[in-house]
Coordinates of C-alpha atoms and ligand atoms in Angstrom, one line a residue:
M1 CA -3.3 -32.7 -29.6
S2 CA -6.5 -33.9 -28.0
E3 CA -9.7 -31.9 -28.3
F4 CA -9.6 -31.4 -24.5
G5 CA -6.0 -30.2 -24.6
K6 CA -6.7 -27.8 -27.3
T7 CA -9.9 -26.3 -25.7
V8 CA -8.2 -25.9 -22.3
G9 CA -5.0 -24.6 -23.7
E10 CA -6.8 -21.9 -25.6
A11 CA -9.3 -21.0 -22.8
Y12 CA -6.5 -20.6 -20.2
A13 CA -3.9 -18.9 -22.5
V14 CA -2.6 -15.6 -21.2
E15 CA -0.6 -12.6 -22.4
G16 CA 0.1 -11.0 -19.1
P17 CA 1.4 -12.5 -15.8
A18 CA -0.4 -15.5 -14.4
I19 CA -0.3 -18.1 -11.7
E20 CA 0.4 -21.6 -13.0
L21 CA -2.2 -23.8 -11.2
G22 CA -1.4 -27.1 -12.8
L23 CA -2.4 -29.4 -15.6
G24 CA -5.8 -30.7 -16.8
V25 CA -6.8 -34.3 -16.4
H26 CA -9.3 -35.9 -18.7
E27 CA -10.5 -39.5 -18.8
G28 CA -8.1 -40.3 -16.1
K29 CA -5.0 -39.0 -18.0
L30 CA -2.9 -35.9 -17.4
D31 CA -2.8 -33.7 -20.5
K32 CA 0.4 -31.8 -21.0
A33 CA -1.3 -29.4 -23.4
A34 CA -4.0 -28.5 -20.9
T35 CA -2.1 -25.9 -18.8
V36 CA -4.4 -24.2 -16.3
R37 CA -3.5 -20.6 -15.4
L38 CA -5.0 -17.9 -13.4
P39 CA -4.3 -14.4 -14.8
L40 CA -3.1 -12.0 -12.2
A41 CA -5.2 -9.2 -13.7
M42 CA -8.3 -11.2 -12.8
L43 CA -7.5 -11.7 -9.1
T44 CA -9.4 -8.6 -8.1
R45 CA -12.5 -10.4 -9.3
H46 CA -12.0 -12.5 -6.2
G47 CA -12.2 -16.2 -5.7
L48 CA -13.3 -19.2 -3.7
I49 CA -11.3 -22.2 -2.5
A50 CA -13.7 -24.9 -1.3
G51 CA -13.7 -28.6 -0.5
A52 CA -13.9 -31.2 2.2
T53 CA -11.3 -31.7 5.0
G54 CA -7.9 -32.8 3.9
T55 CA -8.5 -32.3 0.2
G56 CA -5.8 -29.7 -0.2
K57 CA -7.4 -26.2 0.3
T58 CA -4.6 -25.0 2.5
R59 CA -1.9 -26.1 0.1
T60 CA -3.8 -24.5 -2.8
M61 CA -3.8 -21.2 -0.8
Q62 CA -0.1 -21.6 -0.2
L63 CA 0.5 -22.3 -3.9
L64 CA -1.3 -19.1 -4.8
A65 CA 0.5 -17.1 -2.1
E66 CA 3.9 -18.3 -3.2
Q67 CA 3.4 -17.4 -6.8
L68 CA 1.8 -14.0 -5.9
S69 CA 4.8 -13.2 -3.7
A70 CA 7.2 -14.2 -6.5
A71 CA 5.3 -11.8 -8.8
G72 CA 5.7 -8.9 -6.3
V73 CA 2.1 -9.0 -5.0
A74 CA 1.7 -8.7 -1.2
V75 CA -0.4 -11.4 0.4
V76 CA -2.4 -11.7 3.7
V77 CA -3.1 -15.2 4.8
A78 CA -5.3 -16.3 7.7
D79 CA -3.3 -19.2 9.1
M80 CA -5.9 -21.1 11.0
K81 CA -3.9 -24.1 12.0
G82 CA -0.4 -22.6 11.9
D83 CA 0.4 -24.9 9.1
V84 CA 1.1 -22.1 6.6
S85 CA 3.8 -20.5 8.7
G86 CA 6.4 -22.8 7.1
I87 CA 6.1 -20.8 3.9
A88 CA 9.1 -18.8 5.0
Q89 CA 11.3 -22.0 4.7
P90 CA 12.2 -24.0 1.6
G91 CA 10.1 -27.2 1.0
E92 CA 11.3 -30.6 1.8
T93 CA 12.7 -32.8 -0.9
G94 CA 11.6 -36.4 -1.2
G95 CA 8.1 -35.7 0.0
P96 CA 4.7 -35.3 -1.7
A97 CA 5.6 -31.9 -3.1
E98 CA 8.6 -33.3 -5.1
K99 CA 6.5 -36.2 -6.2
R100 CA 3.8 -33.9 -7.5
A101 CA 6.4 -31.8 -9.3
K102 CA 7.7 -35.0 -11.1
E103 CA 4.2 -36.0 -12.1
L104 CA 3.7 -32.6 -13.7
E105 CA 7.2 -32.7 -15.2
Q106 CA 8.5 -29.6 -13.5
S107 CA 11.7 -29.2 -11.7
F108 CA 11.3 -28.9 -7.9
E109 CA 13.2 -25.9 -6.5
P110 CA 12.5 -25.6 -2.8
T111 CA 12.2 -21.9 -1.9
G112 CA 11.3 -19.8 1.2
F113 CA 9.3 -16.6 0.9
P114 CA 9.4 -13.2 2.8
V115 CA 7.0 -13.5 5.7
E116 CA 5.7 -11.4 8.5
Y117 CA 4.0 -13.2 11.4
L118 CA 1.1 -11.4 13.0
A119 CA -1.1 -12.4 16.0
L120 CA -4.4 -10.8 17.1
G121 CA -3.7 -8.8 20.2
G122 CA -0.4 -10.7 20.6
I123 CA -2.3 -13.8 21.6
G124 CA 0.1 -16.6 20.4
P125 CA 3.4 -15.9 18.6
G126 CA 3.4 -13.0 16.2
V127 CA 3.6 -9.2 16.0
P128 CA 0.5 -8.0 18.0
V129 CA -2.3 -6.6 15.8
R130 CA -4.5 -4.2 17.7
A131 CA -7.4 -1.9 16.9
T132 CA -9.2 0.8 18.8
V133 CA -12.8 0.2 19.6
S134 CA -13.8 3.4 18.0
D135 CA -12.1 2.6 14.7
F136 CA -13.7 -0.8 14.7
G137 CA -17.1 0.8 14.8
A138 CA -20.5 -0.4 15.9
I139 CA -21.3 -2.9 13.2
L140 CA -18.1 -5.0 13.6
L141 CA -18.2 -4.7 17.3
G142 CA -21.8 -5.7 17.4
K143 CA -20.9 -8.8 15.4
I144 CA -18.4 -9.9 18.0
L145 CA -20.8 -9.1 20.8
E146 CA -23.5 -11.1 19.1
A147 CA -25.7 -8.1 19.1
N148 CA -29.1 -8.1 17.4
E149 CA -30.2 -5.2 15.1
T150 CA -31.5 -3.1 18.0
Q151 CA -28.4 -3.6 20.1
E152 CA -26.2 -2.9 17.1
Q153 CA -28.1 0.4 16.5
S154 CA -27.8 1.3 20.1
L155 CA -24.0 0.8 19.9
S156 CA -24.0 3.1 16.8
L157 CA -25.7 5.8 18.8
V158 CA -23.3 5.4 21.7
F159 CA -20.4 5.7 19.2
R160 CA -21.9 8.8 17.7
Y161 CA -22.2 10.3 21.1
A162 CA -18.6 9.6 21.9
D163 CA -17.6 11.1 18.5
E164 CA -19.6 14.2 19.2
K165 CA -18.3 14.6 22.7
G166 CA -14.8 14.0 21.6
L167 CA -14.4 10.9 23.8
P168 CA -11.7 8.6 22.4
V169 CA -13.0 5.0 22.8
V170 CA -9.7 3.2 22.6
D171 CA -10.1 -0.1 24.5
L172 CA -12.9 -2.1 26.1
A173 CA -12.3 -0.3 29.4
D174 CA -13.3 2.9 27.7
L175 CA -16.4 1.4 26.2
R176 CA -17.2 -0.1 29.6
A177 CA -16.8 3.4 31.2
L178 CA -19.1 4.9 28.6
L179 CA -21.8 2.3 28.9
A180 CA -21.5 2.4 32.7
F181 CA -21.9 6.2 32.5
F182 CA -25.2 5.7 30.6
D183 CA -26.2 3.1 33.2
S184 CA -25.6 5.6 36.1
E185 CA -27.5 8.5 37.6
E186 CA -25.1 11.0 36.1
G187 CA -25.7 9.6 32.6
K188 CA -29.4 9.2 32.7
E189 CA -30.2 12.5 30.9
D190 CA -27.5 11.9 28.2
L191 CA -29.0 8.4 27.7
R192 CA -32.4 10.0 27.0
G193 CA -30.6 12.4 24.6
L194 CA -29.3 9.4 22.6
G195 CA -32.8 8.9 21.3
G196 CA -34.3 5.4 21.7
V197 CA -31.6 3.6 23.5
A198 CA -33.2 1.5 26.3
S199 CA -31.3 1.2 29.6
A200 CA -32.0 -2.5 29.4
T201 CA -30.0 -2.6 26.1
I202 CA -27.1 -0.9 27.9
G203 CA -27.3 -3.6 30.5
V204 CA -27.1 -6.3 27.9
L205 CA -24.2 -4.7 26.2
L206 CA -22.3 -4.4 29.5
R207 CA -22.8 -8.1 30.1
R208 CA -21.7 -9.1 26.6
L209 CA -18.7 -6.8 27.0
S210 CA -17.5 -8.9 30.0
Q211 CA -17.5 -12.0 27.9
L212 CA -15.6 -10.2 25.1
E213 CA -13.0 -8.9 27.6
D214 CA -12.3 -12.4 28.8
G215 CA -12.5 -13.8 25.2
G216 CA -9.5 -12.0 23.7
G217 CA -11.0 -8.5 23.5
R218 CA -8.8 -7.1 26.3
E219 CA -5.7 -8.1 24.3
F220 CA -7.0 -7.1 20.9
F221 CA -8.6 -3.7 21.5
G222 CA -6.2 -0.9 22.2
E223 CA -3.2 1.0 20.9
P224 CA -0.9 1.2 19.0
Q225 CA -3.4 0.3 16.3
F226 CA -2.1 -1.7 13.4
E227 CA -1.4 0.4 10.4
I228 CA -2.9 -1.1 7.3
A229 CA 0.0 0.3 5.2
D230 CA 2.2 -2.4 6.8
L231 CA 0.4 -5.0 4.8
P232 CA 0.8 -4.1 1.1
R233 CA 4.6 -4.3 1.1
T234 CA 7.4 -5.8 -0.9
A235 CA 10.7 -7.2 0.3
A236 CA 14.1 -5.7 -0.7
D237 CA 14.3 -8.3 -3.5
G238 CA 11.0 -7.1 -5.0
R239 CA 8.9 -10.1 -3.8
G240 CA 5.6 -9.5 -2.1
V241 CA 5.6 -9.8 1.7
I242 CA 3.3 -12.6 2.9
S243 CA 1.6 -11.5 6.2
C244 CA 0.6 -14.7 8.0
L245 CA -2.0 -14.0 10.6
E246 CA -1.3 -16.8 13.1
L247 CA -4.7 -17.9 14.4
P248 CA -4.2 -21.2 16.2
A249 CA -4.3 -19.5 19.7
V250 CA -7.7 -18.0 18.9
Q251 CA -9.2 -20.9 17.1
D252 CA -11.8 -21.3 19.8
K253 CA -12.9 -17.7 19.3
P254 CA -14.5 -17.8 15.9
K255 CA -16.5 -14.6 16.3
L256 CA -13.4 -12.7 17.3
F257 CA -11.0 -13.8 14.6
S258 CA -13.5 -13.8 11.7
T259 CA -14.7 -10.3 12.5
I260 CA -11.1 -9.0 12.9
L261 CA -10.3 -10.5 9.5
M262 CA -13.2 -8.5 8.1
W263 CA -11.9 -5.4 9.9
L264 CA -8.6 -5.8 8.2
L265 CA -10.3 -6.1 4.9
A266 CA -12.5 -3.1 5.6
E267 CA -9.4 -1.1 6.6
L268 CA -7.7 -1.9 3.4
F269 CA -10.8 -0.8 1.5
E270 CA -11.0 2.5 3.5
Q271 CA -7.4 3.4 3.3
L272 CA -6.0 2.3 0.0
P273 CA -6.3 4.8 -2.9
E274 CA -8.4 4.1 -6.0
A275 CA -6.2 2.0 -8.3
G276 CA -8.4 1.3 -11.4
D277 CA -7.8 -1.8 -13.4
L278 CA -4.2 -3.0 -12.8
P279 CA -2.3 -5.7 -14.6
Q280 CA -1.8 -7.4 -11.3
P281 CA -3.3 -6.7 -7.8
K282 CA -1.5 -4.8 -5.0
L283 CA -2.6 -7.4 -2.5
V284 CA -4.5 -10.6 -2.2
F285 CA -6.3 -11.5 1.0
F286 CA -7.0 -15.2 1.9
F287 CA -9.9 -15.4 4.2
D288 CA -10.0 -18.9 5.8
E289 CA -13.0 -20.4 7.5
A290 CA -15.1 -17.7 5.8
H291 CA -18.4 -19.3 6.7
L292 CA -17.9 -18.2 10.3
L293 CA -18.1 -14.6 9.3
F294 CA -21.7 -15.0 8.2
A295 CA -23.1 -17.1 11.0
D296 CA -25.8 -15.1 12.8
A297 CA -24.9 -11.9 10.9
T298 CA -27.3 -9.0 11.0
N299 CA -28.4 -7.4 7.7
A300 CA -26.3 -4.3 8.3
F301 CA -23.3 -6.5 8.7
L302 CA -24.0 -8.6 5.6
D303 CA -24.6 -5.5 3.6
S304 CA -21.3 -4.0 4.7
V305 CA -19.4 -7.2 3.8
V306 CA -21.0 -7.4 0.4
Q307 CA -20.3 -3.7 -0.3
T308 CA -16.7 -4.0 0.8
V309 CA -16.1 -7.1 -1.3
R310 CA -17.7 -5.4 -4.3
L311 CA -15.8 -2.2 -4.0
I312 CA -12.4 -3.3 -2.8
R313 CA -11.6 -4.5 -6.3
S314 CA -11.1 -0.9 -7.4
K315 CA -8.4 -0.6 -4.7
G316 CA -6.4 -3.4 -6.4
V317 CA -7.2 -5.9 -3.7
G318 CA -8.3 -9.5 -4.4
V319 CA -10.1 -11.6 -1.9
F320 CA -10.2 -15.4 -1.7
F321 CA -12.7 -17.0 0.6
I322 CA -11.8 -20.5 1.9
T323 CA -14.5 -22.7 3.2
H324 CA -15.6 -26.3 3.2
N325 CA -18.9 -25.8 1.4
S326 CA -19.5 -22.9 -1.0
Q327 CA -23.2 -22.9 0.1
D328 CA -22.1 -21.7 3.5
L329 CA -21.5 -18.3 1.9
P330 CA -24.4 -15.9 1.2
A331 CA -25.4 -15.8 -2.4
E332 CA -24.6 -12.1 -2.7
V333 CA -21.0 -12.9 -1.7
L334 CA -20.7 -16.1 -3.8
G335 CA -22.0 -14.3 -6.8
Q336 CA -18.9 -12.0 -6.7
L337 CA -16.3 -14.7 -6.6
G338 CA -15.2 -14.9 -10.2
N339 CA -12.4 -17.6 -9.7
R340 CA -13.3 -20.9 -8.3
I341 CA -11.0 -23.7 -7.2
Q342 CA -13.3 -26.5 -6.0
H343 CA -11.6 -29.4 -4.2
A344 CA -13.4 -32.7 -3.7
L345 CA -16.7 -32.9 -1.9
R346 CA -17.8 -35.9 0.2
T347 CA -21.4 -37.2 0.2
F348 CA -21.8 -39.0 3.4
T349 CA -25.1 -37.5 4.4
P350 CA -28.3 -36.4 2.6
Q351 CA -27.2 -32.8 3.5
D352 CA -23.9 -33.4 1.7
A353 CA -25.8 -34.7 -1.4
K354 CA -27.9 -31.5 -1.3
A355 CA -24.8 -29.3 -1.0
L356 CA -23.2 -31.1 -3.9
K357 CA -26.2 -30.5 -6.1
A358 CA -26.3 -26.8 -5.1
T359 CA -22.6 -26.5 -5.9
I360 CA -22.9 -28.1 -9.3
S361 CA -25.8 -25.7 -10.1
T362 CA -23.3 -22.8 -9.7
F363 CA -20.8 -24.2 -12.1
P364 CA -20.9 -23.7 -15.9
T365 CA -22.0 -26.8 -17.8
S366 CA -19.1 -29.0 -19.0
E367 CA -18.7 -30.7 -22.3
F368 CA -15.9 -32.9 -20.8
Y369 CA -17.1 -34.0 -17.4
D370 CA -20.1 -35.2 -15.5
L371 CA -19.7 -32.7 -12.7
K372 CA -21.2 -34.9 -10.0
D373 CA -18.7 -37.6 -10.7
L374 CA -15.9 -35.1 -11.0
L375 CA -16.5 -33.3 -7.7
T376 CA -16.8 -36.5 -5.7
L377 CA -13.8 -38.3 -7.3
L378 CA -11.2 -35.5 -7.3
G379 CA -7.9 -36.6 -5.6
T380 CA -6.0 -34.8 -2.9
G381 CA -4.3 -31.7 -4.4
E382 CA -6.7 -31.8 -7.3
A383 CA -9.6 -29.4 -8.0
A384 CA -12.3 -28.5 -10.4
V385 CA -11.3 -25.1 -11.7
T386 CA -13.2 -22.4 -13.5
I387 CA -11.9 -18.9 -13.5
L388 CA -12.2 -15.6 -15.5
S389 CA -10.0 -15.5 -18.6
E390 CA -8.0 -12.3 -19.3
S391 CA -11.0 -11.0 -21.3
G392 CA -13.2 -11.7 -18.3
V393 CA -15.0 -14.7 -19.7
P394 CA -15.6 -17.7 -17.4
T395 CA -13.4 -20.6 -18.5
P396 CA -14.5 -24.2 -19.0
V397 CA -14.4 -26.4 -15.9
V398 CA -11.1 -28.4 -15.8
H399 CA -10.2 -31.2 -13.5
T400 CA -6.8 -29.8 -12.5
R401 CA -3.9 -31.6 -10.8
L402 CA -2.5 -28.7 -8.9
R403 CA 1.2 -27.9 -8.6
A404 CA 2.8 -28.4 -5.3
P405 CA 4.0 -25.5 -3.1
V406 CA 7.8 -25.0 -3.2
A407 CA 8.0 -23.8 0.4
R408 CA 7.5 -26.0 3.4
M409 CA 4.1 -27.6 3.8
A410 CA 4.0 -27.5 7.6
A411 CA 4.5 -25.1 10.5
A412 CA 7.7 -23.0 10.7
D413 CA 10.3 -23.9 13.3
D414 CA 10.3 -20.7 15.3
V415 CA 7.4 -18.3 14.6
A416 CA 7.9 -16.4 17.9
G417 CA 11.6 -15.8 17.2
A418 CA 11.0 -14.6 13.7
A419 CA 8.2 -12.3 14.8
K420 CA 10.4 -10.7 17.6
A421 CA 13.2 -10.1 15.1
S422 CA 10.8 -8.1 12.8
P423 CA 11.0 -4.3 12.8
L424 CA 7.2 -4.4 13.2
F425 CA 7.7 -5.8 16.6
A426 CA 9.5 -2.7 17.8
K427 CA 6.5 -0.7 16.5
Y428 CA 3.6 -2.8 17.8
G429 CA 5.2 -5.0 20.5
N430 CA 4.2 -2.9 23.5
P431 CA 0.7 -1.7 24.3
L432 CA 0.1 2.0 24.8
D433 CA -2.3 3.6 27.3
R434 CA -3.1 7.2 26.6
E435 CA -5.8 9.3 28.1
S436 CA -9.1 8.1 26.7
A437 CA -12.8 7.9 27.5
R438 CA -12.3 6.0 30.8
E439 CA -10.0 8.6 32.3
I440 CA -12.0 11.5 30.9
L441 CA -15.3 10.2 32.2
A442 CA -13.8 9.4 35.6
S443 CA -12.4 12.9 36.1
R444 CA -15.6 14.5 34.8
I445 CA -17.8 12.6 37.2
E446 CA -15.4 13.5 40.0
R447 CA -15.6 17.2 39.1
S448 CA -19.3 17.1 38.9
V449 CA -19.4 15.8 42.5
K450 CA -18.9 18.9 44.6
P451 CA -18.8 18.7 48.4
V452 CA -21.8 20.3 50.1
P453 CA -20.8 23.0 52.6
E454 CA -21.6 22.0 56.1
T455 CA -24.4 24.1 57.6
E456 CA -24.6 24.9 61.3
A457 CA -27.9 23.1 61.5
E458 CA -26.4 19.9 60.2
A459 CA -23.4 20.2 62.5
S460 CA -25.6 20.7 65.5
E461 CA -27.6 17.5 64.6
E462 CA -24.8 15.3 65.7
P463 CA -23.2 17.1 68.6
S464 CA -21.5 14.0 70.0
A465 CA -20.2 12.6 66.7
P466 CA -16.4 12.6 66.5
R467 CA -15.0 15.1 64.1
R468 CA -14.7 13.5 60.7
R469 CA -14.8 14.5 57.1
R470 CA -18.2 14.0 55.7
A471 CA -18.4 12.1 52.4
P472 CA -19.3 14.6 49.7
R473 CA -22.9 14.4 48.6
P474 CA -23.2 14.2 44.9
V475 CA -24.8 17.2 43.2
A476 CA -26.5 16.7 39.9
V477 CA -25.1 18.9 37.2
K478 CA -27.4 19.8 34.3
D479 CA -25.1 18.9 31.5
P480 CA -22.2 16.9 32.8
L481 CA -20.3 17.3 29.6
T482 CA -20.4 21.0 29.2
D483 CA -17.6 21.5 31.6
F484 CA -15.4 19.1 29.8
L485 CA -16.2 20.3 26.3
T486 CA -15.5 23.9 27.0
S487 CA -12.1 22.9 28.5
R488 CA -9.1 23.3 26.3
Q489 CA -8.5 19.6 26.1
G490 CA -12.1 18.9 25.2
K491 CA -11.9 21.4 22.3
T492 CA -8.8 20.0 20.8
M493 CA -10.4 16.6 20.7
Q494 CA -13.6 17.7 18.9
R495 CA -12.9 17.1 15.3
E496 CA -14.9 16.2 12.4
V497 CA -15.5 12.5 12.4
I498 CA -16.3 10.5 9.4
R499 CA -17.6 7.0 9.7
G500 CA -17.2 4.7 6.7
V501 CA -18.5 1.3 5.8
F502 CA -19.2 -0.7 9.0
G503 CA -19.3 2.6 10.8
M504 CA -15.6 2.7 11.1
L505 CA -13.7 5.9 11.9
R506 CA -12.1 7.2 8.8
K507 CA -10.4 10.1 10.4
R508 CA -8.4 9.2 13.4
L509 CA -8.9 11.1 16.6
Ligands
ATP601 N1 -0.9 -29.4 -4.4 C1 -0.4 -30.4 -3.6 N2 0.7 -31.0 -4.0 C2 1.1 -32.0 -3.2 N3 0.5 -32.5 -2.1 C3 -0.6 -31.9 -1.7 C4 -1.1 -30.8 -2.5 N4 -2.2 -30.4 -1.9 C5 -2.4 -31.1 -0.8 N5 -1.4 -32.1 -0.7 C6 -1.3 -33.1 0.4 O1 -2.5 -33.2 1.1 C7 -2.4 -32.9 2.4 C8 -3.6 -32.2 3.0 O2 -3.8 -30.9 2.3 P1 -4.3 -29.6 3.1 O3 -3.7 -29.5 4.4 O4 -4.1 -28.5 2.2 O5 -5.9 -30.0 3.2 P2 -7.1 -29.0 3.7 O6 -8.1 -29.1 2.6 O7 -6.5 -27.7 4.0 O8 -7.6 -29.7 5.0 P3 -8.4 -29.1 6.2 O9 -9.7 -28.8 5.8 O10 -8.3 -30.2 7.2 O11 -7.6 -27.9 6.6 C9 -1.1 -32.0 2.5 O12 -0.5 -32.1 3.7 C10 -0.3 -32.6 1.4 O13 0.5 -33.7 1.8
MG602 MG1 -6.4 -26.6 5.8

């Protein structure tokens, strides 16, 4: 056995369950002794799949998802291009997958996996995933609205007001009604009561809201809200369900989909119970185009992401970020990704060369490779791998020829049909419209506007005018909310509200 085979074989040996990634390559030759494995117990230490376009990132994600499902671990996949949806169907024989299996001397057994197709707000085929604005919270909403720190804080105050007054902010129409209230005569005093929210800020938020309404927000925000418990599931045969979030239809809305992915992750964190160190995770979340999440992020947003990624481990959830260039992720996030599958990097521009250097600096030194050569010369479906061994030690970097997925490496035939046939479609297929802030505010303003009794003097001013009903003159009410809050309905809606990370509602209204 070669020195290389021996070193890799030992470093990647496992006692518990593991994902078989592939075989090591050294000096141009495949080494059968150098089996590269990823222990399932280490998946909650998170990971990174990076590399240039067309180098095999999506298929690597598919490979991991398939083996996780087979091991009974639930998976959530952000399917950017729709080309992961075929994971429900067996792979094709005679193609690149079978060829790769032969190279690695494995048998090729085409297999389909249990899949649930989801679509944000039902845009595109898939079971509609929706959330209430209130649950989403100020920080995440601020991210989609491209709010700066001040605007984000103002949103927080508006949400707190709604919480205190028991106003359910379900969809964007509710938020619009609330902001419009603060922008109006009736709401002036309450706006002052918010403490430090400028009316100009309310105006900016209202304008941004219009953009979001037309940019997918109208579809996404509302009820029924997606229940996070529908993600960590196993099929009847014990395999983990792969929830494919179909994103092609919202590809042009990067702020929307990347923030919603983060919302899903934060919901998992908020709602799953503490799990401690498990032999294998409950769920693994693949976050594609992860760099989009961090573009123009406020500090509060970044802090919340970092906190969620750090703490979600204890809930038995692993997160893999997928991006072209690892340097696109903030250092605080990158530093928490224990498992790294780095596909080839290209060096066409001086920036590329700089990124390559930076990537190499984050890798352990290698006794077998010149990392610069390695990272630029990796073939398609090959990667430089370094992960955490079962004992939590970073493993030596290995040029790995990855296994091929056994399910189809392309889009599924009928995503829409499969989604409609799912029991989840019955649960989430139709939007719901219950009484929320918009209706409550509307009726309140109506009630606060009392008709002024006609005096004789007024009547005699226009003796010749035809008899007509006068438009009621608005009468300012001291506290326009008191009425509502002392009503029976108002009281039942006032409950203790807890907001968690990202300012999300933890207790549902
Ligand atoms: N492990 C693998 N085994 C066999 N073939 C592979 C493997 N990985 C990738 N390929 C081949 O390479 C092609 C491109 O891979 P893939 O779509 O995963 O690239 P990508 O990095 O996701 O690209 P993009 O950045 O454009 O999304 C696949 O269609 C497949 O033919
Ligand atoms: Mg891809």
